[in-house]
Structures are given as structure tokens and as C-alpha cells.
Short mmCIF file of C-alpha atoms in Angstrom, two decimals:
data_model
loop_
_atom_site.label_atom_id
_atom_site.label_comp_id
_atom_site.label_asym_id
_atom_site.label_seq_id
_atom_site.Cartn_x
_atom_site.Cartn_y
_atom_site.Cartn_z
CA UNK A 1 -23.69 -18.96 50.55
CA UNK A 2 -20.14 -18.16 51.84
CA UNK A 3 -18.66 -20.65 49.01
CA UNK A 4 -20.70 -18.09 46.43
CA UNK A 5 -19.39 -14.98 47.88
CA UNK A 6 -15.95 -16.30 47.56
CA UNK A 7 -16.13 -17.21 44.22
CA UNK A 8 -17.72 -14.18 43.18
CA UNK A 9 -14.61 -12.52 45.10
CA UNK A 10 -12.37 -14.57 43.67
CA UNK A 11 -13.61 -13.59 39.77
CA UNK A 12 -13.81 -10.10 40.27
CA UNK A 13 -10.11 -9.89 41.69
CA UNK A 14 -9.22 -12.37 38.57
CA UNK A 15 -11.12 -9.73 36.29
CA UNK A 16 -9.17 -7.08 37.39
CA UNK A 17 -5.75 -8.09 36.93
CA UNK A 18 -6.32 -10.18 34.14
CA UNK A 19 -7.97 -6.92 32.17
CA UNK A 20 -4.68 -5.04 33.33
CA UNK A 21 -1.79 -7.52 32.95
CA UNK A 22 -3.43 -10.70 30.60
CA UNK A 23 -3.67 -13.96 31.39
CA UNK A 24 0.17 -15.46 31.02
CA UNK A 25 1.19 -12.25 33.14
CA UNK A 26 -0.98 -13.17 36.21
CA UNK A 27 -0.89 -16.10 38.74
CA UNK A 28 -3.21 -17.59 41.04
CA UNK A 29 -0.99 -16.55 43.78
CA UNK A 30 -1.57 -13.15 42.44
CA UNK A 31 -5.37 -13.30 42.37
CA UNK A 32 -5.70 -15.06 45.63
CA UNK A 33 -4.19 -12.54 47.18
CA UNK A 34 -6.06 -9.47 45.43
CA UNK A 35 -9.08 -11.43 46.75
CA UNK A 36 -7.74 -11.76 50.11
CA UNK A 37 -8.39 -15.39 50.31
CA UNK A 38 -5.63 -17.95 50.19
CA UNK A 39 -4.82 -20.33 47.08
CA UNK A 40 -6.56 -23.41 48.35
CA UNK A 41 -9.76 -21.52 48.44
CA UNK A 42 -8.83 -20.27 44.48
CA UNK A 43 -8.80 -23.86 43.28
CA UNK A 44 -11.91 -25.04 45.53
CA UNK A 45 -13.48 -22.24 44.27
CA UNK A 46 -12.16 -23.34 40.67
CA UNK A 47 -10.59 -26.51 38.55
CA UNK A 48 -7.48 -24.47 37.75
CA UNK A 49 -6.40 -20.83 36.11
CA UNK A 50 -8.32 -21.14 33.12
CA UNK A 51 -11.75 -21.88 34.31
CA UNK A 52 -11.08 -18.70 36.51
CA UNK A 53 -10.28 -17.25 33.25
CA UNK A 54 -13.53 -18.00 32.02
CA UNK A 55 -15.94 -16.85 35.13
CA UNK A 56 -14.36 -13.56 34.68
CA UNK A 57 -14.79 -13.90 30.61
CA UNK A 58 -18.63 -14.49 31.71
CA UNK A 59 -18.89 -11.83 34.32
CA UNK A 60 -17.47 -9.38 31.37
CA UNK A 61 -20.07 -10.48 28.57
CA UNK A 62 -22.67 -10.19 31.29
CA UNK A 63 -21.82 -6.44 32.15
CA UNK A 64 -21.83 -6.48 28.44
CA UNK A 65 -25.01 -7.38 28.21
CA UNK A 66 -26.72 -5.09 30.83
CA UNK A 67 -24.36 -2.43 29.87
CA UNK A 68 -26.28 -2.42 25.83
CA UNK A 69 -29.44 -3.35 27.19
CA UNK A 70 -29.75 -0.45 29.09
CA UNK A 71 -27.99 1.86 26.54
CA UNK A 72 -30.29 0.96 23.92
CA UNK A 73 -33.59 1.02 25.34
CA UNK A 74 -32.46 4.67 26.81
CA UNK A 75 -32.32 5.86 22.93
CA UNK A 76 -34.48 3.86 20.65
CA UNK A 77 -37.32 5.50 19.52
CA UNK A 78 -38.53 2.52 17.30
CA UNK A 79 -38.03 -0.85 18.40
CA UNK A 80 -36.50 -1.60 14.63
CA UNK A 81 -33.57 0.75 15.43
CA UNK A 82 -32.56 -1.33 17.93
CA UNK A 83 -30.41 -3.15 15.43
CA UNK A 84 -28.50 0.04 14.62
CA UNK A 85 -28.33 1.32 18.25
CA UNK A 86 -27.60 -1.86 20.12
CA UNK A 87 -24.71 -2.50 17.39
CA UNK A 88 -23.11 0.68 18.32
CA UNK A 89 -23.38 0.19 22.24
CA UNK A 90 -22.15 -3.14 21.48
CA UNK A 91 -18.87 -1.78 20.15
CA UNK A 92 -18.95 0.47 23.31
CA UNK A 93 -18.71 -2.01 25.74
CA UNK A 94 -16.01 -3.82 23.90
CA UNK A 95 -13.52 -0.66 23.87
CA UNK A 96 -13.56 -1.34 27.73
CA UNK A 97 -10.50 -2.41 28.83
CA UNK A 98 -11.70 -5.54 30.46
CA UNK A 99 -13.69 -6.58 27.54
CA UNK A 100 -11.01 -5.61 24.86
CA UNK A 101 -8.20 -7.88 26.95
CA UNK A 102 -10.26 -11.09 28.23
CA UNK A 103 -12.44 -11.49 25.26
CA UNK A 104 -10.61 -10.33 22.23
CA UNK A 105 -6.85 -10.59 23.13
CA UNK A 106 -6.54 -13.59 25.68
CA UNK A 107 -9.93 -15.04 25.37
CA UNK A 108 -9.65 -17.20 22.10
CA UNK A 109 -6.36 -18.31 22.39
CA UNK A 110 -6.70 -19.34 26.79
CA UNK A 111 -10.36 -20.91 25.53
CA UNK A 112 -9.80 -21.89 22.63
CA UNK A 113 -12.13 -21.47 19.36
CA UNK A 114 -14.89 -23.33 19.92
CA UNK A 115 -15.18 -22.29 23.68
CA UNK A 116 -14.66 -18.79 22.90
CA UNK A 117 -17.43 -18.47 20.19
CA UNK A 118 -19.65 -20.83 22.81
CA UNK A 119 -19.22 -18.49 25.20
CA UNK A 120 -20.38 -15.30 23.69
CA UNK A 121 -23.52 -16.88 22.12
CA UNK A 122 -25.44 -15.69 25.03
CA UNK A 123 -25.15 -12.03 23.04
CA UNK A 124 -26.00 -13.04 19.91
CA UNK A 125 -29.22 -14.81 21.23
CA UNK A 126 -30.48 -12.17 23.87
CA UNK A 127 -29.31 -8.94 21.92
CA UNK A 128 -29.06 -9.80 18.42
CA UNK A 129 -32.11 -12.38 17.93
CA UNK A 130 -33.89 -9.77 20.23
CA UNK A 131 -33.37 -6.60 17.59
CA UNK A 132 -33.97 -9.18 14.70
CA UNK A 133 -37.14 -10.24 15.70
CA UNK A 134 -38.37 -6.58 16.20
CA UNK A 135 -37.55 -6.49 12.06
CA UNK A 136 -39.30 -9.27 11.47
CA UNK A 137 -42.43 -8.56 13.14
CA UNK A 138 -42.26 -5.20 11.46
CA UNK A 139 -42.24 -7.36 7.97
CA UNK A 140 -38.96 -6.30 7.58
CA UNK A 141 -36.80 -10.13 7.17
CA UNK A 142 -38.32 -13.20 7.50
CA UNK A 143 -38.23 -14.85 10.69
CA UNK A 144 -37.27 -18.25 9.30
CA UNK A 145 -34.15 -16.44 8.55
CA UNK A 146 -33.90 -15.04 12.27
CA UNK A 147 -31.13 -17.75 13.39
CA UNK A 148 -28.61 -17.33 10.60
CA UNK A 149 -29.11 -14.10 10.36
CA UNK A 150 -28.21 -13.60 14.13
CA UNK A 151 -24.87 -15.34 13.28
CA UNK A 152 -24.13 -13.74 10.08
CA UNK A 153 -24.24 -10.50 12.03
CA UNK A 154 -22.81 -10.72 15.07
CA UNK A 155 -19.87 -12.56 13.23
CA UNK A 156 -19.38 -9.69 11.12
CA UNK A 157 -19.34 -7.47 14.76
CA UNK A 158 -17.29 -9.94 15.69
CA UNK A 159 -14.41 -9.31 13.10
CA UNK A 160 -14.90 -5.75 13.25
CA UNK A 161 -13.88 -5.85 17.31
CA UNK A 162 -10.84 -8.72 16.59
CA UNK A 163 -10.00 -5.79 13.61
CA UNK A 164 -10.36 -3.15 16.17
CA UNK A 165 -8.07 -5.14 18.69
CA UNK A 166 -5.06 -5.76 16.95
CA UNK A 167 -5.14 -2.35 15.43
CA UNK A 168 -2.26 0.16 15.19
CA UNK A 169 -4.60 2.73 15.11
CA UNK A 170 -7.43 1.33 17.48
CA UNK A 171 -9.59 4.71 16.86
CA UNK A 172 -9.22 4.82 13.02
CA UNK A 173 -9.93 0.62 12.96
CA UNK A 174 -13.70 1.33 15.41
CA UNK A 175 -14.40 4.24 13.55
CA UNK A 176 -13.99 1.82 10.18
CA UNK A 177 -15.77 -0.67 11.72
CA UNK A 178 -18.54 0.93 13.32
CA UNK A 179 -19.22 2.76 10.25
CA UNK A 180 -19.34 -0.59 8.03
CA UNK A 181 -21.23 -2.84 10.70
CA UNK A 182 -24.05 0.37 10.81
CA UNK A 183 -24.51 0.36 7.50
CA UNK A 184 -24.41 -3.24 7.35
CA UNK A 185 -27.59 -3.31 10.01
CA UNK A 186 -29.21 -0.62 8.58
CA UNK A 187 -29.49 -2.18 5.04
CA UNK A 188 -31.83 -4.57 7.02
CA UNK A 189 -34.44 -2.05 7.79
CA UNK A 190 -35.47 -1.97 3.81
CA UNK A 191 -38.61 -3.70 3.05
CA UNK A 192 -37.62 -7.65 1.24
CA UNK A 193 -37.34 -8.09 -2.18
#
């Protein structure tokens, strides 16, 4: 239990400075000692920096998850809006500051690609396959299509966050994007051809 506590210690201290300074700008020394523990018990706790870096990435995409969970079952009135609504509390939670840093500046190049996208699947399955199935028990897509469609999707959120990222103009970039990923979502609540 104590080794648990640690290492759930240890991550949120990593979180922190990692979201404010990035991942070259931070050492273990630095996060052992936010977490008041010493830097044996960091690399007990974990193999090395970077699979610190990732508990932290996966304690962000988890408050991610609650975080639009919560959001969108507070405000849809339909369960096919979801797709619309949970889109737009998606982008929320990425604007944080934690979210914007580990997962869309640091996170693919510290993980790497394949890692990275690995990582994140966990939203496209419980909050994107989630919203799509609503459509397609409405008759809206075919469920067949479900999977693919859940990547299509969320890649195209995806691109719109990495846009919104490396922005000069962060604001004008999510307004763009928010605008062209609702639109995209909301040409799937149309009856198939």
C-alpha cells in the first residue's frame, strides 16, 4: 500500500513540474524532491525518467477523461449530441496546461509515435466509440463502421489540438479548430445515404 502511495506521490509531483517546465527542463532530483521522497525511491517507484513521464501522461488523459465525462452528461439533452458536446469538452481539457505540455508538446517526441497514439486510445474507445454508438443505435451510421470511424475522428481532434499547440495565435487556431471538428461531428447526425 505504502509502495502505491508513493508512486502516486511521486507522479503527481512529476505532473506538476513537467506541465510547468517540460520534460528536458526537469530532473528526477527535481521531482524527488517536490515529492519529498528521495531518488532511490523515484527509480523503485519507476524504470527511469520517461516511464515517470508516462504515469503522469496517464494520470492527465485520465482527468481527461472524467473531466468530459462529467461535462457532457451535465449538458446533453439527447444522447446523439454527445458527439458534438463531448468534442467540445474534449478540446477543453486539452487547453489545460498540463494536458497541452505532456501530451501535445513533450508527449510524442519523450514517447515516441507509436506509444503516444497507444496511449491515448483509452479516449477514443471510452468517449468516442461511446458517442458513436449512441448514433448508431439511433440509425444514424452503421455500427460496422463504429471502429474506423472512432479513429477517423478522434485523429482529426487530434490534429486540430497538435494545430492548436504549436499555434502563434493559440485562441484564433481552437476557435478554427473547434469550429471545423463541430461541424465535422455534426455532419454525422444526418440520416445515411
Amino acid at each position: 500500500m505504502e509502495s502505491s502511495v508513493t508512486r502516486i506521490r511521486i507522479t503527481d509531483a512529476a505532473l506538476k513540474l513537467f506541465a510547468s517546465r517540460g520534460f528536458a527542463s526537469v530532473s528526477v532530483d527535481e521531482v524527488a524532491a517536490a515529492a519529498g521522497v528521495t531518488k532511490g525511491a523515484v527509480y523503485y517507484s519507476f524504470k527511469d525518467k520517461r516511464d515517470l513521464f508516462r504515469s503522469a501522461c496517464v494520470r492527465v488523459l485520465d482527468m481527461i477523461r472524467h473531466e468530459v465525462e462529467a461535462a457532457t452528461m451535465g449538458e446533453v439533452q439527447h444522447s446523439v449530441d454527445e458527439i458534438v458536446t463531448g468534442g467540445a469538452r474534449l478540446f477543453d481539457a486539452y487547453e489545460h496546461p498540463a494536458a497541452r505540455q505532456l501530451l501535445l508538446i513533450d508527449g510524442p517526441a519523450v514517447l515516441g509515435l507509436a506509444e503516444w497514439t497507444e496511449m491515448q486510445e483509452v479516449l477514443r474507445i471510452d468517449l468516442g466509440e461511446h458517442a458513436l454508438g449512441h448514433l448508431a443505435d439511433a440509425g444514424l451510421i452503421d455500427r460496422a463502421v463504429l471502429p474506423m470511424l472512432s479513429h477517423l475522428l478522434f485523429g482529426a481532434f487530434t490534429q486540430g489540438v497538435l494545430q492548436i499547440a504549436g499555434a502563434a495565435d493559440p485562441q484564433a487556431a481552437g476557435a478554427a479548430a473547434r469550429e471545423a471538428y463541430r461541424r465535422l461531428a455534426a455532419g454525422l447526425m444526418t440520416p445515411m445515404l
